[in-house]
Every structure is written in structure tokens, then in C-alpha cells.
Coordinates of C-alpha atoms in Angstrom, one line a residue:
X1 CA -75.1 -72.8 126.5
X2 CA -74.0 -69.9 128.6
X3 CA -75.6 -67.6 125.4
X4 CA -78.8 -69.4 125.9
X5 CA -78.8 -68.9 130.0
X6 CA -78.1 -65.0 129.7
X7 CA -81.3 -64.9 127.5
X8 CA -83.4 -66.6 128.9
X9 CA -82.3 -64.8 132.5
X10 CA -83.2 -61.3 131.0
X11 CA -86.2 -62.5 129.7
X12 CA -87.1 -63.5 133.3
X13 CA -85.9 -60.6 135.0
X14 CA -87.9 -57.4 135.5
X15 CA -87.6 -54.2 134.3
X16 CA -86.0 -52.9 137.8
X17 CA -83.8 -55.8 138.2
X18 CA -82.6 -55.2 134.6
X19 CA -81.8 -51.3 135.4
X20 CA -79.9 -52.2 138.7
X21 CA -77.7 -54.5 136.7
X22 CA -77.1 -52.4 133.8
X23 CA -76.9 -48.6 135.7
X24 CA -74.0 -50.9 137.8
X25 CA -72.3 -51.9 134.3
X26 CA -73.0 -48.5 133.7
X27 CA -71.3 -46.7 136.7
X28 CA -68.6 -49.0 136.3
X29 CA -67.4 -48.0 132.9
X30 CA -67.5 -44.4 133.6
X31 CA -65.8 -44.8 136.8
X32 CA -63.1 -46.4 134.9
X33 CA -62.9 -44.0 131.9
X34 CA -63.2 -40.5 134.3
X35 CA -61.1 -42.0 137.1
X36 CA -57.9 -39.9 135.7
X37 CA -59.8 -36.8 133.7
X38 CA -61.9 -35.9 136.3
X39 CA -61.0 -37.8 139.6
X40 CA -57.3 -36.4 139.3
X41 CA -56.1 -33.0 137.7
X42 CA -52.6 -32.2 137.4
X43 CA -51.8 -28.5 138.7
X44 CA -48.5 -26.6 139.6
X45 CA -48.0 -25.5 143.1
X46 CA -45.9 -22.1 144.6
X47 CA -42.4 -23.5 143.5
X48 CA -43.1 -24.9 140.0
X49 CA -43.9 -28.2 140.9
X50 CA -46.4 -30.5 139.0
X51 CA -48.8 -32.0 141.5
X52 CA -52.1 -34.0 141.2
X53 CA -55.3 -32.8 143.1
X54 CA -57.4 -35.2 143.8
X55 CA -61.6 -34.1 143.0
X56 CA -63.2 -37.9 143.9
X57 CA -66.1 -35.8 145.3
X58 CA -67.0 -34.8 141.8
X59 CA -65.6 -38.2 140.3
X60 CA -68.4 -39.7 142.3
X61 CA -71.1 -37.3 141.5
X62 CA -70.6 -38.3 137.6
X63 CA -70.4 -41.9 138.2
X64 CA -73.7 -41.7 140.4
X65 CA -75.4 -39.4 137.6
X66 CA -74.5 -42.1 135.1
X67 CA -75.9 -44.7 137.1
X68 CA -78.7 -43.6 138.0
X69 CA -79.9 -42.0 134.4
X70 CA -79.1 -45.5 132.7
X71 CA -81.3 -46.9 135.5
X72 CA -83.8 -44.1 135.1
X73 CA -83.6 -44.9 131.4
X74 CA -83.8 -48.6 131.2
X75 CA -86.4 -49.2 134.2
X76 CA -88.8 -46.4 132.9
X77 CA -87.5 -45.0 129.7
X78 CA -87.3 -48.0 127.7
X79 CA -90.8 -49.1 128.8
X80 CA -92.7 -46.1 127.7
X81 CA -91.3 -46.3 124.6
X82 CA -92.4 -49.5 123.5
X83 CA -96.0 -48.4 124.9
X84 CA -96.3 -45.7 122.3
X85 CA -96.3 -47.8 119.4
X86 CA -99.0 -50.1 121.5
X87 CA -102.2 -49.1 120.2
X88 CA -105.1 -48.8 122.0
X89 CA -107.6 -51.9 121.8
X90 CA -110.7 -49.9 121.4
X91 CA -110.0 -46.8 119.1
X92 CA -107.3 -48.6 117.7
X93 CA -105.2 -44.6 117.9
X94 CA -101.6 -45.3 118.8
X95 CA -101.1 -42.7 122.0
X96 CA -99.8 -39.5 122.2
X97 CA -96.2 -39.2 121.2
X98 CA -93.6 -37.5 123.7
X99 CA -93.9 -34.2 121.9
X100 CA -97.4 -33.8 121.8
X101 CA -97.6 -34.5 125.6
X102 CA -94.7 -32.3 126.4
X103 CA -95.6 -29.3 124.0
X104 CA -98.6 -28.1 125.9
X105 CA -100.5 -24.6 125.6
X106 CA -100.4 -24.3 129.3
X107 CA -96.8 -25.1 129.4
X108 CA -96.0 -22.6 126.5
X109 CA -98.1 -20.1 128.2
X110 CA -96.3 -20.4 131.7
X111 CA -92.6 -20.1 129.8
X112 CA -93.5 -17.4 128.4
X113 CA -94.6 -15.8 131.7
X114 CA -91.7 -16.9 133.3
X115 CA -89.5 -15.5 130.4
X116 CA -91.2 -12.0 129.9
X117 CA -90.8 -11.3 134.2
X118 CA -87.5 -12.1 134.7
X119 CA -86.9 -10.1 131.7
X120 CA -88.4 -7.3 133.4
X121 CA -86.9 -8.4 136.5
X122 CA -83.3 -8.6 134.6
X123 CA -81.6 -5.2 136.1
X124 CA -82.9 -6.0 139.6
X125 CA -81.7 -9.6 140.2
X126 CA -78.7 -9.5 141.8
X127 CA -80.4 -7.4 144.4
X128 CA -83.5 -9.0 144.8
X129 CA -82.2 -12.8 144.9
X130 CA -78.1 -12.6 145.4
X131 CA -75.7 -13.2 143.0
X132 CA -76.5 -17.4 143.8
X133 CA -80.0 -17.3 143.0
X134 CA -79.4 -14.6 140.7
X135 CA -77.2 -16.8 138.4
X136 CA -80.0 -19.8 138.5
X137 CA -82.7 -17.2 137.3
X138 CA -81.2 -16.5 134.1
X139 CA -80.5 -19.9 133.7
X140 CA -84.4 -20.9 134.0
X141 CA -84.8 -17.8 131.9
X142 CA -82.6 -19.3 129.2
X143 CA -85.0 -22.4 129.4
X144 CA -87.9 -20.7 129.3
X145 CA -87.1 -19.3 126.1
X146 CA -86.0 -22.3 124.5
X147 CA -89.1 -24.3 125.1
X148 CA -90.9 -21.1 123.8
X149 CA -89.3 -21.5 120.4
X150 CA -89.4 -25.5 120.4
X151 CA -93.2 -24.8 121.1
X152 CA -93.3 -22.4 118.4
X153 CA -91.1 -24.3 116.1
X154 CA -93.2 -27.7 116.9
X155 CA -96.5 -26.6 116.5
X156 CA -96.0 -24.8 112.8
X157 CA -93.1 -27.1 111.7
X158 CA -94.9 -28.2 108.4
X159 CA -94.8 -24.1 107.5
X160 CA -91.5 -24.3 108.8
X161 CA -90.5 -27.0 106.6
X162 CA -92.0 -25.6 103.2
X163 CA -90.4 -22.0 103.9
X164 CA -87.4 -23.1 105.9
X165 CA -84.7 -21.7 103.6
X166 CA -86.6 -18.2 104.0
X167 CA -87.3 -18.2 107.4
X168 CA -84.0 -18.6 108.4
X169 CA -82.8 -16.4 106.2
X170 CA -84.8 -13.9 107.5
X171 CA -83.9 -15.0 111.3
X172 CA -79.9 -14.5 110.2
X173 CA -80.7 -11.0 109.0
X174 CA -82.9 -9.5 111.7
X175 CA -80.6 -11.0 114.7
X176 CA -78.5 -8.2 115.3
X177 CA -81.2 -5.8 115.7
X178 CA -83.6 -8.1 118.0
X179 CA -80.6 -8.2 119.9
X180 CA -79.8 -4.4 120.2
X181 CA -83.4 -3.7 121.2
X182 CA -84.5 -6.5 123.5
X183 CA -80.9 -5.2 125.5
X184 CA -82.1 -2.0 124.7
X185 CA -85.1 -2.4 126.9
X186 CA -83.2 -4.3 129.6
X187 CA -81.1 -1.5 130.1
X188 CA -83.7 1.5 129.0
X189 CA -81.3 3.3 126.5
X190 CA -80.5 2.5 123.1
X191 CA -76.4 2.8 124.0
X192 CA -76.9 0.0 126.5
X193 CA -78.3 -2.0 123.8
X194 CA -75.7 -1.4 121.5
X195 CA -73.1 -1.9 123.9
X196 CA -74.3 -4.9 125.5
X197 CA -75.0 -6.5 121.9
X198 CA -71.3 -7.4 121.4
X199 CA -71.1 -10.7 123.4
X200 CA -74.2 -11.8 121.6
X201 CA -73.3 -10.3 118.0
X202 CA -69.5 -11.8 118.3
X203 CA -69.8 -15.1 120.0
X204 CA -72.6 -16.6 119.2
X205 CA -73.5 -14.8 115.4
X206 CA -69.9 -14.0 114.0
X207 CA -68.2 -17.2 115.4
X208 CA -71.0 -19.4 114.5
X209 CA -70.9 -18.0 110.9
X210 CA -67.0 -18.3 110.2
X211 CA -67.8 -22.2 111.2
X212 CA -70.5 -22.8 108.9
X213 CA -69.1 -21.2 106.0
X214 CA -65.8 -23.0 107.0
X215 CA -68.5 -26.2 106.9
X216 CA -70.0 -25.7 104.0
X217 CA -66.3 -25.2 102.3
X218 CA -65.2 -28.2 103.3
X219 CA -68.1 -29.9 101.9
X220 CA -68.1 -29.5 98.7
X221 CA -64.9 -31.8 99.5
X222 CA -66.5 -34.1 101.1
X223 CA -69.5 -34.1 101.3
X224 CA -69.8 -33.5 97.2
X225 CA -66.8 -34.6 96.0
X226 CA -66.4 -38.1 98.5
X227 CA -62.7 -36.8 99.2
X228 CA -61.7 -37.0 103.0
X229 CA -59.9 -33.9 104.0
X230 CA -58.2 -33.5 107.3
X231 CA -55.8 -30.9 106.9
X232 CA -58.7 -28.2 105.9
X233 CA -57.3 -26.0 108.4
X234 CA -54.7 -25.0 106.1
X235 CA -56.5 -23.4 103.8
X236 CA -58.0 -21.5 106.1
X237 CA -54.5 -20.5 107.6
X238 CA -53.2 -19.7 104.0
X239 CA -56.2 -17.0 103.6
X240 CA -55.7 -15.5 106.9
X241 CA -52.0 -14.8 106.9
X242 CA -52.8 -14.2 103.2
X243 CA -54.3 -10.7 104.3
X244 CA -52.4 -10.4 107.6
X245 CA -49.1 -10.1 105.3
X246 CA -50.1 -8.2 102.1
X247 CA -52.6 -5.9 104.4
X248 CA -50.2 -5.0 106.7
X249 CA -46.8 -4.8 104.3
X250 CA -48.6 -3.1 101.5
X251 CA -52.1 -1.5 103.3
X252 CA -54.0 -3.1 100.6
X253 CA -57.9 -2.9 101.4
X254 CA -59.6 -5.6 102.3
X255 CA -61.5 -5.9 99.4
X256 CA -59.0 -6.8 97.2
X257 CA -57.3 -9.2 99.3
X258 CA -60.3 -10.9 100.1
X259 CA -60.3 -12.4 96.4
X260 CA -56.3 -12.6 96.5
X261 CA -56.7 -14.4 99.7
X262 CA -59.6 -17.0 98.1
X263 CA -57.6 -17.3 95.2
X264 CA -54.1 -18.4 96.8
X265 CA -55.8 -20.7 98.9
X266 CA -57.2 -22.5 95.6
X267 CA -53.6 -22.3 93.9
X268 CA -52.8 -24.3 97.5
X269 CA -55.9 -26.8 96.9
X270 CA -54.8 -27.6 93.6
X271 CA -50.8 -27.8 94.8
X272 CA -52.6 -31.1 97.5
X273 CA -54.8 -31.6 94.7
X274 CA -51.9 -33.2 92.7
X275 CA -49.8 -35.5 94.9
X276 CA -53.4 -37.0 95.7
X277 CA -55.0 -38.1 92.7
X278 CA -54.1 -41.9 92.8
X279 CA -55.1 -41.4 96.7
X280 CA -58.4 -43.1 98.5
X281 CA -60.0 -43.4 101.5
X282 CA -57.4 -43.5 104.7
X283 CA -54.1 -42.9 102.4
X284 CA -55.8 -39.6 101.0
X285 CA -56.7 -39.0 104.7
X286 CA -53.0 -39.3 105.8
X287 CA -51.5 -37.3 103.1
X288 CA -53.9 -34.0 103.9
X289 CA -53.6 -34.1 107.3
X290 CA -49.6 -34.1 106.6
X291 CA -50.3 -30.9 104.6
X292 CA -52.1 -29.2 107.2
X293 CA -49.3 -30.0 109.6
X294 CA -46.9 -29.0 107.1
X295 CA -48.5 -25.8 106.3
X296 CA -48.7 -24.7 110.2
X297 CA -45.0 -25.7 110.7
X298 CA -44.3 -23.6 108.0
X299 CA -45.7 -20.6 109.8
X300 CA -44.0 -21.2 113.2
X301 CA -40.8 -22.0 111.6
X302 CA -40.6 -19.3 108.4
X303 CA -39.8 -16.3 111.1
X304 CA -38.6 -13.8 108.5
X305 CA -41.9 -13.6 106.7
X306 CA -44.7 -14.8 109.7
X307 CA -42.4 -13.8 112.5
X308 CA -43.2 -17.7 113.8
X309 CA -45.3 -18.1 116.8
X310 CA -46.0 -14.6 117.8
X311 CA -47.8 -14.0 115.0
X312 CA -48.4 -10.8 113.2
X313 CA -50.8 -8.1 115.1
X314 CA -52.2 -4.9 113.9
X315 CA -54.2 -6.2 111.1
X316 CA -56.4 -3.0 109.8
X317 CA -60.0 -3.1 109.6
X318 CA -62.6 -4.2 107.3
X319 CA -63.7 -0.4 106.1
X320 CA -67.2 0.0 104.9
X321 CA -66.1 0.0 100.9
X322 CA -63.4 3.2 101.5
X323 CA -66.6 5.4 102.2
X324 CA -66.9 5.1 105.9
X325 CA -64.0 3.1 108.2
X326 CA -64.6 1.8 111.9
X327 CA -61.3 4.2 113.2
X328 CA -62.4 6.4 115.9
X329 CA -59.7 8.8 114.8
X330 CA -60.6 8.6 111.0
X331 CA -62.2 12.0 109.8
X332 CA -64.8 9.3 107.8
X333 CA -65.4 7.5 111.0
X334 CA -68.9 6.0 110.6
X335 CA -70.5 7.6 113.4
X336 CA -69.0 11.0 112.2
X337 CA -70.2 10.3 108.7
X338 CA -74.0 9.6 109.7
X339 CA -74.0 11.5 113.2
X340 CA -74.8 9.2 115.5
X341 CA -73.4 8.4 119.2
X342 CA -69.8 6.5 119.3
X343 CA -69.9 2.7 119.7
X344 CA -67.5 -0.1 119.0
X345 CA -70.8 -2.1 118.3
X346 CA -71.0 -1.1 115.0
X347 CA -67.7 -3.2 113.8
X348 CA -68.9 -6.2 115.2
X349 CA -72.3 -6.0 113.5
X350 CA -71.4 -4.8 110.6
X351 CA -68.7 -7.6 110.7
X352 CA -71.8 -9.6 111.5
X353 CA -73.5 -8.9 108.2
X354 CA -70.2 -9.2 106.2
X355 CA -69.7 -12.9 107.2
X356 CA -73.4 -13.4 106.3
X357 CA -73.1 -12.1 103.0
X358 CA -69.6 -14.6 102.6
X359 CA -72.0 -17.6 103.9
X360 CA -75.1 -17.1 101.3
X361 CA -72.1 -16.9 98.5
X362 CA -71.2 -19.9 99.5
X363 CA -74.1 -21.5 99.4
X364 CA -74.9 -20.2 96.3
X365 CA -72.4 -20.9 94.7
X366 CA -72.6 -24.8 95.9
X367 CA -76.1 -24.8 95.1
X368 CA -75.3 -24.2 91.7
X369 CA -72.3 -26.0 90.9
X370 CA -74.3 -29.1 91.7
X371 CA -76.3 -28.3 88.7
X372 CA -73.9 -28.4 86.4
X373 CA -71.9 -30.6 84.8
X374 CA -69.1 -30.3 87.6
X375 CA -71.1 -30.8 90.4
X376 CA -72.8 -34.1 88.6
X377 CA -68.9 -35.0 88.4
X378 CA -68.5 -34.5 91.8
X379 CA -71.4 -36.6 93.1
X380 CA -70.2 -39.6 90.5
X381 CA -67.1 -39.5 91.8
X382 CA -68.0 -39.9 95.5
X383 CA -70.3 -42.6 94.6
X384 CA -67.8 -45.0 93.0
X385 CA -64.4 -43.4 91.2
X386 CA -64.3 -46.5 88.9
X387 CA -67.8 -45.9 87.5
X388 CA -66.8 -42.3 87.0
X389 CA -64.1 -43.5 85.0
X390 CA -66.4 -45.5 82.8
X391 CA -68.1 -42.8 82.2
X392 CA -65.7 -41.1 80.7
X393 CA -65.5 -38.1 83.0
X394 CA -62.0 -37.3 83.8
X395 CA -61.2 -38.0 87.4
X396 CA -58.4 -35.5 87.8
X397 CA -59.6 -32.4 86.8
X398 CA -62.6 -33.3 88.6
X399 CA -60.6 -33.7 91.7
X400 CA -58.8 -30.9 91.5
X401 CA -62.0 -28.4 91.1
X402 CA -63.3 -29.8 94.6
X403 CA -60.0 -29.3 95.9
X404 CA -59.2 -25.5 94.8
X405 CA -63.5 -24.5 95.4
X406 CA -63.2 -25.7 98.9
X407 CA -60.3 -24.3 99.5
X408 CA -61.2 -21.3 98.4
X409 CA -63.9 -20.6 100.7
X410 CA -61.6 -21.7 103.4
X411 CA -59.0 -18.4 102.3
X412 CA -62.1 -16.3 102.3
X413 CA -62.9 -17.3 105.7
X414 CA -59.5 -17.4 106.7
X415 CA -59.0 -13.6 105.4
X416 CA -62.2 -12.8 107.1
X417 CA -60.9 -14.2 110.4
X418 CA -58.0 -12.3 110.2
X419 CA -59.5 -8.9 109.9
X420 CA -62.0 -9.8 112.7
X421 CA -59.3 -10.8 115.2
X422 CA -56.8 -8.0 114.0
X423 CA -54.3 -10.9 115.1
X424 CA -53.2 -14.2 113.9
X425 CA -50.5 -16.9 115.1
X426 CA -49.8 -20.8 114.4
X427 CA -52.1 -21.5 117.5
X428 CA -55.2 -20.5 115.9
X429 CA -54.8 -23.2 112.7
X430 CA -54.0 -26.5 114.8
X431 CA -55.2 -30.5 113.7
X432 CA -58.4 -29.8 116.2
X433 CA -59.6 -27.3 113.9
X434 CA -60.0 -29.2 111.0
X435 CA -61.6 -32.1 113.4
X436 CA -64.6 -29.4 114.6
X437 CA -65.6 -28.8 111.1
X438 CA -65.4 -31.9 109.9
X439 CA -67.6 -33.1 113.1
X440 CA -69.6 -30.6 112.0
X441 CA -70.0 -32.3 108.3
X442 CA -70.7 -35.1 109.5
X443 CA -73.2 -34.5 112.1
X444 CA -74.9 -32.1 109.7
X445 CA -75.5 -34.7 106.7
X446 CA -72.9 -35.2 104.0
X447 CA -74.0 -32.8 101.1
X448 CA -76.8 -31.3 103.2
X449 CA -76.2 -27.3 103.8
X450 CA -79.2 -27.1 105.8
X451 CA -78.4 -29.8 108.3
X452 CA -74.1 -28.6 108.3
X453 CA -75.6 -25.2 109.5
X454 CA -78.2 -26.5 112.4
X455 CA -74.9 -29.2 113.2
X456 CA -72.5 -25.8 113.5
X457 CA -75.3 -23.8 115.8
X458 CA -76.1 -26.8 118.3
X459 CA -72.2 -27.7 118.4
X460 CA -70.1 -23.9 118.7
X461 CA -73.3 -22.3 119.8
X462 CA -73.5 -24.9 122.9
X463 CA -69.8 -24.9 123.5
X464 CA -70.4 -20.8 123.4
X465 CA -73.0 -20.9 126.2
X466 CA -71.2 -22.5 128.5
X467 CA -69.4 -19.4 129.1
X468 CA -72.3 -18.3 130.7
X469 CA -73.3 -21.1 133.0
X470 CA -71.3 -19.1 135.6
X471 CA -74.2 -20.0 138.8
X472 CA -72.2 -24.0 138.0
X473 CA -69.0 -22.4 139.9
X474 CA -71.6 -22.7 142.8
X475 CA -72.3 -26.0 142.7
X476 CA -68.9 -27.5 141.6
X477 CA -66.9 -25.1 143.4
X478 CA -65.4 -21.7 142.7
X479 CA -62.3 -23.4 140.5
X480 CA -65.2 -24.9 138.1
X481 CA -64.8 -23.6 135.3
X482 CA -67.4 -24.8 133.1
X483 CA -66.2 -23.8 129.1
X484 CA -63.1 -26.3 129.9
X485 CA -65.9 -29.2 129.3
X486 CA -66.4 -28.1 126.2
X487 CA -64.7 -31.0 124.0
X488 CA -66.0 -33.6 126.3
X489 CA -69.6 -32.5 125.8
X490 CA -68.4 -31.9 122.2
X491 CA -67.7 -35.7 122.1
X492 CA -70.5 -37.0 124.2
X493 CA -72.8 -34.9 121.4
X494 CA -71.1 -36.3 118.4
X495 CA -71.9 -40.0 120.3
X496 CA -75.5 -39.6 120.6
X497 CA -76.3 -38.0 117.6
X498 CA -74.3 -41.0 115.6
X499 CA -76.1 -42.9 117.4
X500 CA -79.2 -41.6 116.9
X501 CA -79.2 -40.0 113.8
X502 CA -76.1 -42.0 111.8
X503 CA -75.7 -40.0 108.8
X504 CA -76.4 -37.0 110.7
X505 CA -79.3 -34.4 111.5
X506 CA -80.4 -34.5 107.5
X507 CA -80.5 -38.1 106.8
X508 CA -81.4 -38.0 102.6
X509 CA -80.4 -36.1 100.1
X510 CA -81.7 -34.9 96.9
X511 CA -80.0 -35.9 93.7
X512 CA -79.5 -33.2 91.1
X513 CA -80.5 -35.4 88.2
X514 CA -83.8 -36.9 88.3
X515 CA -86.2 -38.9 85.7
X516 CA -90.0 -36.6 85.3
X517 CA -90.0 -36.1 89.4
X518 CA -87.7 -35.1 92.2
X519 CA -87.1 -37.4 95.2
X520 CA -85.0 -37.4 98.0
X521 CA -83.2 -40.5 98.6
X522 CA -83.4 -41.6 101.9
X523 CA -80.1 -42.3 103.9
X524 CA -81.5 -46.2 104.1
X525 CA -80.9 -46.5 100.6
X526 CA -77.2 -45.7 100.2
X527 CA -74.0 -47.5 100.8
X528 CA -72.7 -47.4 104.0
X529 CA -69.8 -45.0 104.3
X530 CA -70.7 -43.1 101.1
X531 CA -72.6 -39.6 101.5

């Protein structure tokens, strides 16, 4: 009875009286879930003592945002989208979706005004607006350019889609240098360009990079293979202390250990591999996030050889295949070599192109193990492991080859962190590590290298620009500090997308054998918690 009165009372009420009742639900929750993350913060004052300073101020400027956008979306939102798929009594034309109304030539034309003056406005903001209103201008010049690019990417999206692979190929290898010369312009020399590049080179191409090829590693694990790693971060610890040790002990180049370091890792893969193979599901879970555990224990504790949590510093350089190094003091310095002016920014891009290179391997080299026999293996086995059996395809070795491949793109990104960093300590391989990428797995598509690579942009990219959202310390107060956020956006991404999209941003996949014509198989058609 009381099932039958809550029905029939929100099919009588209104829209409005609807919102108000759920945008209070709504407040409530998220005054009960922030009331000790945000409302209270635990801080140390002058003699060492742990104290808690109370923020309710911004405690109830979350709770009233949430209320108000559930209200916003359930008195207005939710309406307007059950009138697009009305259509129209006399055409009989369902009306215009949101993108077509929102992508606009006018619009596109005005953000692109906006973009290119404040551009040339960029040297003189501080001075014409403040350093407040200066920090609020490049934000809406940030926006500007984004819905410049969703225009553009909107509008030609079916040539996007045909030539995607391409296109972004292309976008990957032209970044640096867009980057040196739009800076260059800014600042009206070529050495400002180069100079200011490294932020944008580093932190949002490098760091990006060494996540998606960490990503793509660990799915041919999972995603391929149907085996659920959680201790991935191992590997990638074993690669990077791989070169730390032997480079700095022995001065080996990095070219040699790079392989050395890919190839321990897989000796590592295959030494999990083994205790594992009668493992499924949330045992196999357990037992690999043990390993990771045990692997960065090892490293804190094993002092003699990793000198435990200080780590091991003054890693060499990448050189430039013994021809050319990165050393100012080297006689083959590259700027000495080629004569050109002195800048550290030629590391970093040159870095930049190096983890590029590593990336397209990687997805090469998935690409075409799924071809073969192996990677036909892989797929049966993630389906259903008994079935595979009755195949006759032999489960263990088949296990143990997505063990030791992905973990040995996890040494070469490890080895390739190591030389970028020049340092490496315990701290840098923790459980949250292995977490982010496999987030990133998931919330890319399962198998799909396209979508783990747009899933690893939105997520470390976004959690990257908040380090510049300084003009928020202006809003929230100068002890704001807006990168702390980063997991809780982090999670309140992962929420929506699953939500949203639930086997992430590429919902079907391609099989690798098909009868006279390729399809993709949408994500409808498969089991629910398989790929």
C-alpha cells in the first residue's frame, strides 16, 4: 500500500514540487557525506599539536551547489529531455538535439574572438586587469578554446571518425612544436617559447603518455586476457629500479637497459603468473594486489641494494643514441653538436617523443598479437576459461603470456620513468597507482586502445589542470589549494561516466575473428562483467 501511495503522489506532483523534494534528499546526503572532508580539516598548530579547523562556510556552499543543481536538473533538465524525443505534430522532425543548438557558428565565431585577443592580450593582463581578474581571463580563455575544438571536432566528427587513428596520430606528433610557437608568439622570441614549453611538454604530454602506455600494458591483462590485476604497479616499480640500479652501478646506456628492464619485468609477470593459474575473479584479485605490496615492501625494506625509502638519485639521462647527450657540460652536448642556443627544453621534448615512440610499440604490438593465435587465446579465455579448455587451448601458457607482455610494457614504462625523474623511491609505486590505471581501463573500454587513451587524457590531463586554476584561491580563500581535489573529482568522474557510459567511453568492440564481414559487437550484447 505505502508502494502504491508514493507513486501515485509523484505522479500528482509537479515538476517543481518534485525538484524541491529531491534537491533536499539531495543536500542532505552530501551534507552528511562532506560534513568531515570538507566541513572539518585536521591541521597542526605552532607546538605540534593536531587540531581541527572548522571550514562550514565552504561545507555549505557544496551542499547548496548540490541542491540546487539536482533541483536545476530535475525541475528543468529532466523535462527537456523527454521533449527531444517528442516529435513535432506537423513535420513529424524530432527537434534539435542539445548539440546542434549549443554548437552554433555565431558561438564558434565569438570563442574564437575571445581566444585569439586575450591571446594577444596574454603579456599585458596582469597590468591591465590585476592579478584577480587576470587569473579569470585565462580561465575564460581556456574555455574559449575548448568549445573551439568541440566545435571543430562536432561539426567534422564523421571525418574524424574514419581517420581517427591518423588524426591523432598526427596531433601527438606536432604538439610539441604548436606549443613552442604559439608561446613563442606570446612572448615574441623563440627562447621564450622554448622555455615556457616545459610545463606544457612535461605535465600534460609526458605524464599523460607514461599513463596510457602504462594503460594499454595493463590491458592486454585485462582487458584481453579477462585477468584482474591490482598489483600492476609492481611491474612498473621492477623496470624503474631496474635502470636506476644497473645505470647508476654499472653506467649502462639506456638503451640497453631499456630491454633488460622490459625483460625482468616479464621474468616477474611470469614468477605471479604461476601461483595464479588455478586463481579467478576476486581470489586472483587478492593475490596480485599482495604482490604489488610485496614488491614495494621489498624496496623500502632491502636497504643494501635500494637504500629503502630514500631511494636512489642521480639517475643519468636518456642520451640521444651516444651521438648527442642532454649534459650541458658534455663536449657532444646537443646544442653544441647542432649550434643552436642553450635550453633545458630540449630533454623534455625530446623525452616527449621517446615516450611516444614506446606508446605506438605498444600498440602495435597489441594490435597484432590479437591477430594471432595468442591473442585469439586471450579473448577465449576472458570470455569463459572452461570453454577455452574445451577447446583445447592450454590455459596456462596462455595465462602466463598475458602476464609477462603486460608486464613488460609496465618495465619499459617504469625504466622510462626513471630516467625522466632522474629519482626514484618506494613512494612513487603505492596501491593508488595501480587503482588510476586500472580506472583508467575501465573508463576507457575493456580491450579498446582508443577509448583507454581519451579515458587517460580526460582523467590525468584534468587532474593536471587544476594546477592552474590558481584565480579559485580567490574565491575559496588563499589556503585553497585546488590540485588537493584531485581524487575527489577523480571519483566523482569515474561515477558519472559508469553511470553514463557503463563499459566505458568505447562501449563495443571488434572481434578479431569474423565470418565474410567485420562487426563490432555492441557492449548490449555481452555478459555483464566480461569485457
Amino acid at each position: 500500500m505505502a508502494a502504491t501511495v508514493s507513486s501515485e503522489r509523484d505522479a500528482v506532483a509537479t515538476p517543481i514540487q518534485r525538484a524541491f523534494r529531491e534537491a533536499l534528499y539531495a543536500g542532505a546526503i552530501s551534507l552528511g557525506l562532506f560534513v568531515l572532508f570538507i566541513g572539518l580539516r585536521t591541521d597542526q598548530n605552532i607546538s605540534n599539536e593536531l587540531i581541527l579547523v572548522q571550514r562550514w562556510g565552504l561545507l555549505a556552499l557544496v551542499v547548496i551547489a548540490t541542491a540546487v543543481g539536482r533541483f536545476l536538473y530535475v525541475a528543468y533538465g529532466q523535462p527537456f529531455l523527454a521533449s527531444l524525443k517528442v516529435a513535432d505534430i506537423d513535420t513529424g522532425l524530432l527537434p534539435e538535439t542539445v548539440a546542434a543548438r549549443f554548437f552554433r557558428m555565431p558561438f564558434f565565431i565569438a570563442a574564437v574572438v575571445i581566444a585569439a585577443l586575450l591571446f594577444v592580450l596574454a603579456g599585458s593582463l596582469d597590468g591591465l586587469l590585476g592579478p584577480d581578474l587576470a587569473g579569470y581571463a585565462r580561465f575564460v580563455r581556456a574555455l574559449a578554446i575548448i568549445y573551439a575544438v568541440a566545435w571543430v571536432m562536432y561539426y567534422f566528427r564523421a571525418f574524424i571518425h574514419a581517420h581517427l587513428s591518423a588524426l591523432g596520430i598526427s596531433a601527438l606528433a606536432l604538439y610539441p612544436v604548436v606549443v613552442v610557437l604559439v608561446l613563442a608568439l606570446m612572448t615574441g622570441s623563440m627562447a621564450g617559447g622554448f622555455q615556457g614549453s616545459l610545463k606544457w611538454v612535461d605535465n600534460f604530454g609526458i605524464q599523460i603518455l607514461i599513463y596510457v602506455m602504462l594503460a594499454w600494458g595493463l590491458n592486454i591483462v585485462i582487458g584481453l586476457a579477462g585477468l584482474l590485476d591490482l598489483g600492476y604497479v609492481a611491474f612498473y616499480a621492477v623496470g624503474a629500479y631496474a635502470y636506476a640500479l644497473l645505470g647508476t652501478h654499472f653506467g649502462l646506456s639506456f638503451w640497453i637497459l631499456l630491454p633488460a628492464a622490459g625483460c625482468m619485468a616479464a621474468f616477474w609477470g611470469v614468477m605471479l603468473g604461476f601461483p595464479v593459474l588455478r586463481l579467478r575473479g576476486d581470489y586472483l584479485a587478492i593475490v596480485t594486489l599482495a604482490f604489488g605490496e610485496i614488491i614495494r615492501l621489498v624496496l623500502i625494506n632491502w636497504r643494501e641494494v635500494t637504500n629503502g625509502s630514500a631511494g636512489i638519485s642521480g639517475i643519468p639521462k636518456v642520451s640521444f643514441f651516444g651521438l648527442m647527450t642532454f649534459n650541458v657540460s658534455d663536449p657532444n652536448y646537443i646544442a653544441k653538436v647542432l649550434n643552436i642556443a642553450t635550453s633545458s627544453a630540449y630533454y623534455k621534448i625530446f623525452l616527449y617523443y621517446l615516450i611516444l615512440g614506446l606508446c605506438l610499440l605498444t600498440a602495435f604490438v597489441t594490435v597484432r598479437l590479437r591477430r594471432l593465435p595468442v591473442g585469439r587465446a586471450w579473448e577465449a579465455l576472458r570470455e569463459d576459461e572452461i570453454a577455452c579448455r574445451s577447446l583445447g587451448i592450454n590455459t596456462t601458457t596462455t595465462k602466463l603470456t598475458a602476464f609477462a607482455t603486460g608486464a613488460m610494457f609496465g618495465g619499459f614504462a617504469g625504466s622510462f620513468f626513471a630516467a625522466r625523474q632522474g629519482f626514484v623511491s618506494p613512494e612513487s609505486f603505492v596501491f593508488l597507482e595501480s587503482a588510476i590505471v586500472l580506472a583508467i581501463v575501465v573508463l576507457g573500454g575493456m580491450g579498446s586502445l582508443i577509448g583507454i587513451a581519451i579515458a587517460a587524457l580526460v582523467m590525468i590531463g584534468g587532474t593536471e589542470a587544476l594546477r592552474e586554476l590558481d584565480f579559485l584561491k580567490r574565491v575559496f580563500g588563499p589556503d585553497f589549494t585546488p590540485e588537493l581535489y584531485r581524487m575527489l573529482l577523480f571519483g566523482m568522474a569515474m561515477v558519472i561516466v559508469m553511470l553514463w557510459k557503463p563499459r566505458g567511453f568505447v562501449g563495443s568492440r571488434e572481434p578479431t575473428a569474423f565470418l565474410k564481414q567485420r562487426r563490432a559487437v555492441s557492449a548490449s550484447f555481452t555478459k555483464e562483467g566480461h569485457g
